[in-house]
Amino acid sequence: MTAEGTGRPADAGWDRTRCEHAADTLLGAVTRHASPSFARVDLPGRASGSGRDSDGLEGFARTFLLAALRIAGAGGAGAEAAVLLDRYASGLGAGADPRHPEAWPRISADRGQPMVEAASVALGLHLTRPWLWDALDARTREHVLGWLGGFVGRRANPNNWMLFQSLVEEFLCSAGAEHRHDEIVRGLDALDDWYLGDGWYTDGAGRRVDHYNGWALHLYPLMWTRMARGGPRAALAEERAAVHRERLRLFLTKYVHLIGADGGPLHQGRSLTYRSAAAAPLWTGALFDCTPLSPGLTRRAATGVLRHFAERGAPGPDGLLTLGWYGEFLPMTQPYSGPASPYWAAKGFLGLLLPATHPVWTAPEEPLPVERADTLVRVPAVNWLVQGTAADGIVRLHNHGSDGAGLGSNGDDPFYARLAYSTTTGPWLEPSEHRPDNQLVLATGDGTVLRRGPLTPLGGVQGGTWATAGSWYAPLRPGAGGAMVPEPDVRVETHTVVHGRTEVRLHAVTAPEGTLVRESGYPVAAATPPTTAVGPWAAATRADGTVSALTPLHGYGRRAVSEARDVNALGRYAALPRLEAVHPGGTALYASCAVLSGAPLDLAAAPPVTLRVMDTGVEVGLPDGGTVGFTRRDDDTGPRLVPDPDPRPVRHPSPRGSGE
């Protein structure tokens, strides 16, 4: 039996035994890097910005979370659980003792990295309480509570870190230690400020939407409700549980569409080195009985993510996870990332908390949405458009709502601000950023490359076989003191129209005459150089047949393909199709057709879409014969293209549109 449309086995995930084995492999491999008392796990690799002492604590805390899932999943029984209990009890005793040579860094300042690891320690202790915490001697418990108690009175970063304080101080409360009610509820209340609707959050200020939705912003508040049951906040926990269960249910209705047929999660957002933590919300929905997904689909999706990385070199031959996606790739990491950071992948094993008799483990697997049929899903709360194709199992995200703005970013973060992301490609990362992928870039007459500024979503519409999404922004240039400032009288508005595997990109650009306009498609990367071609399409093809192609529909005059090494997390050799034009001045339209596909594409043929440009607007002719219209309107920000809500009959534009 195969999953419909993909040729992949219907049982493409793992069973519970295989998940246990994978967890044991990860936990076993780190032991040779542990300190004598196991208070620190000092893994090889580049140190984080917090330093080696913090990294050693991180190695303990994040592997302890994985060990806690393994112990609790086994009910504290069995030889493996006994070994883990002894190992981490020893580490707790040494690390929390301020006088021990292996003592952990204290939580002694606002916004310090130990706050993050304290949450993993507190959650691990909560999960293993009957077998670990209750068995610790009084002196060790006093030291642990003293170390965790450093959180009381401190300020966390104004993002998902605030939930760490809620979790840690609730554990302190459950153990009879000092805590503050206002600090516990502060993080929970912040979630309501960040809530965008339909189960989606931004992680703190700005429009920072990413995997933190699933592995933090849904997970931690629900875990808190379990910690708080039976305590002074029991009524609040019951109230919040109802809210957060419903939000997670809504989130999962769309989230499952972001997983490719090969189990690959969307390569978008920061902290991607956490890898299989992308499975966390799927397990959390089952744990809290609030998932809209069937048990068989939950297992297929969640364990498919685990299997995806295991089959592609994570962990490596030494059993360790590296800073990267498959293998090590430091350009995709952040300054806070250290050698043990990838072990937040532990959250991908939350399913071990479900008993072996749970339907998630016993029901037959069911194929993912993208394995059943082509999918087209709008996420209005974020202004995202999700496009999946059953023929190749690829999922693409068209982004008109997340730009990474806020928390110090100017809105041009490569992990947030690209026009599109996918489950089979990653951002093109090079220091100059002159050739970003999936982006429209403007270069002024003095050679300054303008950066994308914070975007304003324009919404979109959806028909039966097509959908649109749009946004606009004011480009930025470096100003005094390195600050980014808006470029006067320059504006970019973009709309994406998707149908099947094709996407049409419409850009209304307002800029001075002579401005260089560059557009790029999806970068493909692999262990061997992709094959490139420049003809009707600018295209790059990987050895596995995955092709990224881009062709002009209006406004552009040049096609090209960029090639580079070591700029992409998915392979050493990367290639990127792009288009160029010299702007005539004022407001002009640029349009292209982009295709990312694992199925064959005739690169000698004209694109399967057409374009008609009129004084009143634009019409896009779709491959199935329908059209999507955009009407030109002016508002206080400049010219606007407004998508018409209904498709109209084809008006027979010329086969190649209105020129390049």
XYZ file of C-alpha atoms in Angstrom, residues 16-656:
641
model
C 6.496 3.664 19.637
C 9.387 1.220 19.970
C 11.303 2.993 17.213
C 10.738 6.349 18.909
C 12.026 4.949 22.202
C 15.093 3.594 20.442
C 15.784 6.983 18.832
C 15.505 8.711 22.218
C 17.835 6.161 23.805
C 20.380 6.686 21.024
C 20.417 10.443 21.593
C 20.690 10.056 25.362
C 23.408 7.442 25.143
C 25.593 9.427 22.763
C 25.912 12.450 25.063
C 27.207 10.487 28.058
C 30.828 10.554 26.915
C 30.675 14.366 26.951
C 29.270 14.641 30.470
C 31.133 15.877 33.536
C 31.931 13.321 36.290
C 28.719 14.032 38.237
C 26.697 14.540 35.040
C 25.820 18.136 35.978
C 27.209 19.386 32.673
C 27.073 17.986 29.175
C 29.841 19.742 27.251
C 29.247 18.896 23.620
C 31.714 19.708 20.834
C 31.057 22.683 18.593
C 30.947 26.458 18.490
C 30.191 28.089 21.828
C 27.089 30.219 22.203
C 27.161 33.886 23.059
C 26.480 32.944 26.681
C 29.743 30.985 27.008
C 30.806 27.432 27.750
C 29.477 27.282 31.320
C 25.993 28.118 30.103
C 26.382 25.653 27.229
C 27.236 22.856 29.689
C 24.073 23.612 31.674
C 22.101 23.618 28.445
C 23.476 20.171 27.653
C 22.190 18.871 30.977
C 18.810 20.598 30.908
C 17.775 19.748 27.358
C 18.856 16.132 27.507
C 17.155 15.902 30.909
C 13.904 16.931 29.255
C 14.300 14.074 26.775
C 15.204 11.697 29.611
C 12.107 12.829 31.523
C 9.876 11.968 28.580
C 11.517 8.541 28.356
C 11.198 7.931 32.124
C 7.608 9.139 32.410
C 6.623 7.270 29.249
C 7.870 4.062 30.862
C 6.129 4.822 34.141
C 9.509 5.014 35.839
C 10.024 1.287 35.291
C 12.666 -0.705 33.448
C 16.433 -0.762 33.251
C 16.683 2.251 30.949
C 14.565 4.421 33.253
C 16.655 3.337 36.255
C 19.891 4.355 34.538
C 18.477 7.709 33.535
C 17.098 8.376 37.018
C 20.485 7.721 38.637
C 22.341 9.769 36.030
C 20.174 12.881 36.207
C 19.683 12.717 39.983
C 23.456 12.913 40.291
C 23.559 15.853 37.898
C 20.855 17.710 39.775
C 22.678 17.241 43.062
C 25.960 18.603 41.705
C 24.681 21.320 39.374
C 22.305 22.961 41.841
C 24.865 22.971 44.680
C 26.551 26.391 44.519
C 29.697 25.017 46.131
C 30.157 22.033 43.840
C 32.924 22.210 41.175
C 30.308 21.425 38.516
C 27.790 24.011 39.748
C 25.523 25.585 37.153
C 25.520 29.304 36.364
C 23.007 31.003 38.643
C 19.875 32.814 37.506
C 21.280 36.106 38.737
C 20.292 38.643 36.096
C 17.312 39.586 33.954
C 17.072 37.899 30.543
C 19.898 35.438 31.205
C 20.243 32.159 29.315
C 19.894 30.009 32.500
C 16.225 31.043 32.510
C 15.648 28.977 29.385
C 17.296 25.908 30.848
C 15.462 26.351 34.158
C 12.197 25.755 32.305
C 13.452 22.419 30.934
C 14.644 21.412 34.425
C 11.322 22.371 36.025
C 9.269 20.612 33.362
C 11.468 17.511 33.585
C 11.057 17.426 37.364
C 7.299 17.805 37.042
C 7.052 14.941 34.546
C 9.229 12.602 36.652
C 8.061 13.740 40.079
C 7.069 10.335 41.563
C 10.357 8.714 40.536
C 12.903 11.521 40.770
C 11.888 14.618 42.721
C 10.161 12.699 45.488
C 13.211 10.431 45.820
C 15.798 13.218 46.136
C 17.246 13.877 49.563
C 16.198 17.053 51.367
C 19.539 18.791 50.818
C 19.438 18.251 47.041
C 15.845 19.455 46.840
C 16.797 22.560 48.791
C 19.629 23.275 46.368
C 17.416 22.712 43.310
C 14.708 25.002 44.676
C 17.341 27.594 45.486
C 18.695 27.481 41.940
C 15.246 27.627 40.315
C 14.280 30.343 42.805
C 16.726 32.703 41.164
C 13.961 33.293 38.633
C 11.751 34.992 41.235
C 11.870 38.757 40.858
C 13.611 38.634 37.483
C 12.475 39.814 34.074
C 12.544 37.471 31.097
C 12.807 38.479 27.456
C 9.411 39.771 26.225
C 8.641 36.715 24.128
C 8.213 32.976 24.767
C 10.738 33.334 27.624
C 7.963 34.801 29.768
C 6.334 31.376 29.803
C 9.515 29.892 31.273
C 8.923 32.049 34.341
C 5.313 30.875 34.595
C 6.417 27.257 34.438
C 9.365 27.523 36.832
C 7.539 29.497 39.494
C 4.531 27.168 39.330
C 6.865 24.262 40.042
C 8.338 26.233 42.940
C 4.829 26.743 44.267
C 4.076 23.009 44.017
C 7.209 22.319 46.070
C 6.331 24.856 48.766
C 9.033 27.335 47.737
C 8.902 31.098 47.251
C 7.145 32.286 44.099
C 5.096 35.256 42.921
C 1.588 35.001 41.586
C 1.932 38.129 39.449
C 5.029 36.757 37.728
C 3.288 33.468 36.961
C 0.265 35.100 35.357
C 2.334 37.782 33.602
C 3.510 35.327 30.949
C 0.053 33.822 30.518
C -1.472 37.268 30.042
C 1.214 38.189 27.501
C -0.001 35.362 25.278
C -3.278 37.183 24.792
C -1.380 40.266 23.609
C 0.491 38.175 21.037
C -2.538 36.238 19.812
C -3.340 36.828 16.132
C -6.404 34.584 15.930
C -7.268 31.086 14.648
C -4.654 29.533 16.949
C -1.664 31.605 15.730
C 0.679 33.841 17.714
C 3.519 36.215 17.074
C 6.445 35.488 19.394
C 6.563 38.799 21.219
C 6.458 42.223 19.567
C 6.215 42.692 15.811
C 5.223 40.024 13.303
C 7.468 37.120 14.285
C 5.489 34.029 13.344
C 7.340 30.710 13.233
C 7.705 27.248 14.815
C 7.721 28.808 18.289
C 3.942 28.714 17.920
C 4.023 24.943 18.254
C 7.052 24.097 20.376
C 6.572 26.924 22.922
C 3.482 29.136 22.739
C 1.027 26.228 22.706
C 3.088 23.681 24.621
C 4.080 25.643 27.728
C 0.725 27.139 28.754
C -0.932 23.738 28.508
C 1.857 22.109 30.512
C 1.425 24.902 33.056
C -2.265 24.037 33.450
C -1.264 20.523 34.522
C 1.331 21.840 36.955
C -1.209 24.212 38.496
C -3.968 21.658 39.062
C -4.637 21.237 42.765
C -2.764 24.413 43.671
C -3.820 27.981 44.441
C -4.340 28.691 40.732
C -6.437 25.598 40.014
C -9.467 27.617 38.911
C -7.316 29.765 36.645
C -5.674 26.651 35.238
C -9.056 25.176 34.358
C -10.106 28.415 32.697
C -6.852 28.766 30.756
C -6.890 25.095 29.753
C -10.191 25.592 27.934
C -8.788 28.613 26.094
C -5.494 27.017 25.120
C -7.001 23.687 24.120
C -9.305 25.469 21.695
C -6.468 27.603 20.324
C -4.299 24.530 19.742
C -7.188 22.753 18.019
C -7.543 25.683 15.623
C -3.781 25.852 15.076
C -3.480 22.176 14.161
C -6.166 22.405 11.477
C -3.708 24.472 9.431
C -0.368 23.316 10.859
C -0.677 19.780 9.528
C -0.699 21.247 6.018
C 2.822 22.612 6.590
C 4.436 19.145 6.634
C 5.787 17.680 3.402
C 5.133 14.122 2.293
C 8.710 13.198 3.252
C 8.068 14.405 6.808
C 9.996 17.630 6.251
C 8.734 20.565 8.283
C 8.643 24.058 6.871
C 12.129 25.611 6.754
C 11.157 29.038 8.095
C 11.798 31.016 11.264
C 14.595 31.032 13.824
C 16.013 28.193 15.931
C 15.520 25.704 13.120
C 18.322 23.607 14.595
C 15.685 22.276 17.020
C 14.555 20.162 14.078
C 12.131 17.476 15.301
C 10.671 19.829 17.920
C 8.412 20.768 14.994
C 6.413 17.641 15.928
C 5.657 18.987 19.424
C 2.236 20.580 18.755
C 0.992 17.412 17.064
C 1.777 15.346 20.170
C 0.480 18.111 22.474
C -2.905 18.033 20.754
C -3.191 14.320 21.485
C -1.881 14.675 25.066
C -4.479 17.307 25.905
C -7.272 15.713 23.864
C -7.769 18.805 21.735
C -6.568 17.751 18.310
C -8.795 17.877 15.226
C -6.546 15.213 13.661
C -7.247 11.501 13.704
C -4.872 9.299 15.744
C -3.396 7.740 12.608
C -2.759 11.121 11.029
C -1.185 12.430 14.232
C 1.319 9.573 14.308
C 2.038 9.844 10.592
C 2.739 13.568 10.867
C 4.675 13.588 14.144
C 6.846 10.518 13.641
C 7.275 11.439 9.987
C 9.137 14.534 11.198
C 11.367 12.376 13.422
C 12.072 9.995 10.581
C 12.782 12.816 8.135
C 15.810 14.004 10.076
C 17.025 10.555 11.098
C 17.187 9.501 7.429
C 19.168 12.627 6.508
C 22.001 12.578 8.997
C 20.545 14.025 12.206
C 21.882 12.689 14.482
C 25.221 12.002 12.811
C 27.289 8.800 12.936
C 28.458 9.696 16.464
C 24.846 9.936 17.627
C 25.064 13.694 18.242
C 22.923 16.514 16.919
C 24.883 19.374 15.387
C 24.123 23.044 14.851
C 22.366 22.804 11.503
C 19.440 21.234 9.685
C 20.756 17.854 8.584
C 24.494 18.205 9.172
C 26.272 21.183 10.681
C 25.549 24.544 9.056
C 26.412 27.466 11.297
C 25.060 30.314 9.077
C 21.488 29.214 9.861
C 22.000 29.499 13.620
C 21.653 32.440 15.982
C 24.165 33.927 18.452
C 22.359 32.224 21.335
C 22.795 28.807 19.716
C 25.372 26.558 21.366
C 26.428 22.912 20.906
C 23.562 21.609 23.052
C 20.873 23.899 21.642
C 19.701 21.280 19.116
C 18.514 19.093 21.991
C 15.290 21.037 22.232
C 14.554 18.391 19.609
C 13.490 16.479 22.730
C 10.045 18.024 22.297
C 9.602 15.910 19.191
C 9.354 12.910 21.551
C 6.406 14.187 23.618
C 4.384 11.315 22.191
C 6.207 8.960 24.564
C 3.967 10.381 27.310
C 1.039 8.663 25.584
C 0.617 5.068 26.778
C 1.311 2.254 24.337
C -2.443 1.522 24.252
C -3.332 5.040 23.112
C -5.025 5.165 19.674
C -2.171 7.341 18.360
C 0.077 4.285 18.726
C -2.463 1.601 17.758
C -4.565 3.087 14.945
C -3.499 2.543 11.306
C -1.490 5.405 9.873
C -3.261 7.817 7.556
C -1.617 9.861 4.799
C -0.852 13.533 5.233
C -3.078 16.075 3.470
C -0.407 16.696 0.805
C -0.201 12.949 0.142
C -3.912 12.733 -0.595
C -4.392 15.634 -3.009
C -3.138 19.074 -3.929
C -3.800 21.485 -1.074
C -4.411 25.214 -0.975
C -4.914 26.701 2.491
C -5.103 30.326 3.566
C -4.056 31.311 7.091
C -5.757 34.717 7.359
C -4.503 35.447 10.885
C -0.938 35.536 9.551
C -1.728 36.323 5.898
C 0.003 33.138 4.775
C -0.921 31.015 1.781
C 0.006 27.312 1.889
C 0.342 25.391 -1.379
C 0.952 21.636 -1.451
C 1.242 19.302 -4.448
C 0.565 15.582 -4.198
C 2.686 14.694 -7.226
C 5.900 15.558 -5.372
C 4.782 16.017 -1.755
C 6.267 19.534 -1.551
C 4.634 22.201 0.600
C 5.283 25.879 -0.147
C 4.449 28.809 2.090
C 3.709 32.183 0.490
C 4.472 34.746 3.135
C 2.711 38.082 3.319
C 2.394 38.368 7.072
C 5.599 37.519 8.961
C 8.720 39.656 8.612
C 10.622 39.237 11.884
C 10.142 42.910 12.704
C 10.387 43.770 16.380
C 12.908 42.737 19.014
C 15.659 44.606 17.175
C 15.002 43.348 13.640
C 14.324 45.765 10.781
C 11.992 43.376 8.981
C 14.491 41.841 6.536
C 15.409 38.656 8.386
C 16.046 35.843 5.856
C 14.174 33.368 8.052
C 11.028 35.515 8.216
C 10.891 38.053 5.397
C 11.130 35.984 2.219
C 8.173 35.857 -0.160
C 8.144 32.074 -0.013
C 9.510 29.117 1.948
C 9.125 25.388 1.459
C 9.695 21.970 2.991
C 12.438 21.150 0.488
C 14.432 24.399 0.266
C 16.117 26.749 2.718
C 17.057 30.445 2.574
C 20.120 31.452 0.560
C 22.509 32.842 3.179
C 25.564 34.866 2.253
C 27.082 37.862 4.037
C 26.374 40.377 1.290
C 22.689 39.475 0.985
C 22.783 41.001 -2.513
C 21.187 37.858 -3.895
C 18.517 36.820 -1.411
C 16.143 34.082 -2.494
C 12.410 34.521 -3.026
C 12.621 38.271 -2.851
C 12.310 41.446 -4.873
C 15.417 43.574 -4.290
C 15.986 47.163 -5.382
C 19.406 48.766 -5.883
C 19.584 52.552 -6.236
C 21.665 54.479 -8.738
C 24.462 54.944 -6.163
C 24.730 51.168 -5.762
C 22.952 50.940 -2.397
C 20.994 47.721 -2.045
C 17.742 48.546 -0.282
C 16.488 46.162 2.366
C 12.961 44.983 2.839
C 11.199 46.957 5.567
C 8.392 45.854 7.892
C 5.464 44.751 5.765
C 1.798 45.648 5.856
C -0.488 42.688 5.028
C -3.117 43.282 2.372
C -5.061 40.049 2.793
C -6.166 37.874 -0.095
C -8.978 35.847 -1.594
C -9.523 32.196 -2.463
C -11.419 30.618 -5.311
C -12.018 26.955 -5.971
C -8.594 26.152 -7.463
C -6.636 29.346 -6.782
C -5.851 31.810 -4.039
C -4.044 35.117 -3.557
C -2.192 36.931 -0.791
C -0.557 40.349 -0.797
C 1.455 42.879 1.194
C 3.424 46.119 0.773
C 6.442 47.728 2.393
C 8.729 50.753 2.233
C 12.332 49.681 1.469
C 15.112 50.733 3.843
C 18.698 51.962 3.450
C 21.485 52.302 6.042
C 21.365 55.634 7.847
C 23.435 57.392 10.491
C 24.866 55.107 13.142
C 23.864 51.997 11.219
C 20.128 52.594 11.665
C 17.885 51.559 8.782
C 15.730 54.371 7.425
C 13.024 54.411 4.723
C 14.159 55.319 1.213
C 12.105 58.373 0.143
C 9.439 57.864 -2.514
C 10.049 54.119 -2.877
C 7.346 51.520 -2.337
C 6.884 47.832 -3.204
C 3.560 46.047 -3.305
C 3.467 42.318 -4.029
C 0.659 39.843 -4.685
C 1.042 36.090 -5.133
C -1.457 34.033 -7.128
C -1.175 30.242 -6.788
C -2.751 27.444 -8.752
C -1.551 23.822 -8.798
C 2.229 23.990 -8.669
C 2.487 27.415 -10.302
C 2.687 30.815 -8.680
C 2.422 34.220 -10.300
C 4.106 37.126 -8.544
C 2.916 40.660 -9.230
C 5.026 43.581 -8.009
C 3.933 47.215 -8.244
C 7.191 49.130 -7.746
C 7.430 52.868 -7.182
C 11.038 54.060 -7.484
C 13.289 56.553 -9.314
C 14.397 55.967 -12.872
C 17.481 53.766 -13.147
C 16.769 51.699 -10.033
C 17.861 48.091 -10.570
C 15.064 45.586 -9.918
C 16.028 41.986 -9.120
C 13.689 39.097 -8.380
C 14.705 35.583 -7.342
C 13.018 32.225 -6.998
C 13.576 29.246 -4.724
C 17.180 28.162 -4.107
C 17.875 24.472 -4.605
C 20.809 22.909 -2.797
C 22.384 19.479 -2.655
C 25.628 17.588 -2.100
C 26.358 17.903 -5.832
C 25.992 21.031 -7.992
C 22.500 21.535 -9.440
C 22.110 21.661 -13.212
C 21.346 25.170 -14.448
C 19.658 26.462 -17.587
C 18.724 29.866 -19.013
C 16.139 29.903 -21.794
C 12.448 30.673 -21.560
C 13.007 29.870 -17.892
C 15.938 30.541 -15.581
C 16.148 27.220 -13.788
C 18.176 25.047 -11.429
C 17.582 21.313 -11.029
C 18.846 19.043 -8.252
C 20.007 15.498 -8.906
C 16.759 14.166 -7.402
C 14.785 16.039 -10.090
C 13.568 18.921 -7.935
C 13.536 22.014 -10.125
C 13.270 25.701 -9.263
C 12.312 27.799 -12.279
C 11.471 31.448 -12.837
C 10.303 33.187 -16.003
C 9.254 36.787 -16.732
C 5.676 37.689 -17.562
C 6.034 41.476 -17.602
C 8.662 44.135 -16.981
C 11.873 42.096 -16.797
C 14.604 41.995 -19.420
C 17.231 39.510 -18.171
C 17.231 35.965 -16.846
C 20.137 34.403 -14.939
C 21.051 31.735 -12.409
C 23.342 32.377 -9.428
C 25.507 29.574 -8.059
C 27.439 29.393 -4.792
C 28.847 27.045 -2.186
C 28.113 26.839 1.515
C 25.189 29.266 1.474
C 22.358 26.822 2.145
C 21.528 24.430 4.985
C 20.210 21.738 2.639
C 23.423 21.142 0.706
C 26.871 22.499 -0.059
C 26.085 23.472 -3.664
C 23.231 25.867 -4.325
C 21.687 27.566 -7.346
C 19.125 30.343 -7.571
C 17.143 31.568 -10.617
C 16.681 35.321 -10.902
C 15.359 38.080 -13.149
C 16.516 41.677 -13.607
C 15.279 44.962 -15.049
C 16.106 48.670 -14.971
C 13.189 50.664 -13.596
C 11.742 53.363 -15.924
C 10.719 55.621 -13.030
C 7.369 56.205 -11.319
C 5.219 53.153 -10.699
C 5.673 50.114 -12.926
C 4.512 46.516 -12.851
C 6.804 43.495 -12.758
C 5.388 39.992 -13.025
C 6.886 36.512 -13.026
C 5.890 32.870 -12.913
C 7.737 30.674 -10.406
C 7.657 26.894 -10.112
C 9.213 24.673 -7.454
C 8.513 21.067 -8.342
C 9.683 17.516 -7.945
C 7.731 16.545 -11.054
C 9.114 17.149 -14.591
C 8.877 20.679 -15.998
C 9.420 21.460 -19.684
C 11.968 24.272 -19.507
C 11.692 24.895 -23.266
C 7.972 25.616 -23.062
C 6.167 28.853 -22.317
C 4.734 29.212 -18.804
C 1.286 27.704 -18.231
C -0.079 31.102 -17.157
C -0.721 34.345 -19.004
C -0.890 37.995 -18.057
C -2.908 40.905 -19.378
C -1.983 44.406 -18.212
C -4.593 47.169 -18.609
C -4.967 50.723 -17.402
C -7.605 49.536 -14.935
C -5.676 46.570 -13.568
C -4.259 43.133 -14.326
C -5.662 39.745 -15.296
C -3.808 36.500 -14.618
C -4.796 33.605 -16.865
C -4.650 30.297 -14.976
C -3.605 26.877 -16.334
C -7.204 25.607 -16.048
C -8.585 28.427 -18.225
C -9.951 30.738 -15.548
C -8.574 34.152 -14.634
C -7.885 36.114 -11.498
C -8.328 39.853 -11.824
C -6.746 42.753 -9.925
C -8.218 46.253 -10.049
C -5.985 49.305 -9.730
C -6.931 51.745 -6.999
C -5.078 54.576 -5.315
C -4.952 55.227 -1.569
C -2.835 57.313 0.784
C 0.121 54.915 0.462
C 0.163 54.951 -3.336
C -1.229 52.808 -6.177
C -2.900 49.585 -5.083
C -3.806 46.313 -6.787
C -6.945 44.841 -5.265
C -7.790 41.201 -6.095
C -11.281 40.608 -7.420
C -13.218 38.084 -5.333
C -14.427 35.869 -8.187
C -12.749 34.268 -11.220
C -13.888 35.427 -14.635
C -13.845 33.868 -18.098
C -10.588 34.049 -20.022
C -10.336 37.087 -22.309
C -7.717 35.475 -24.527
C -4.557 37.502 -23.819
C -1.545 36.850 -25.995
C 0.311 33.595 -25.229
C 3.245 35.434 -23.622
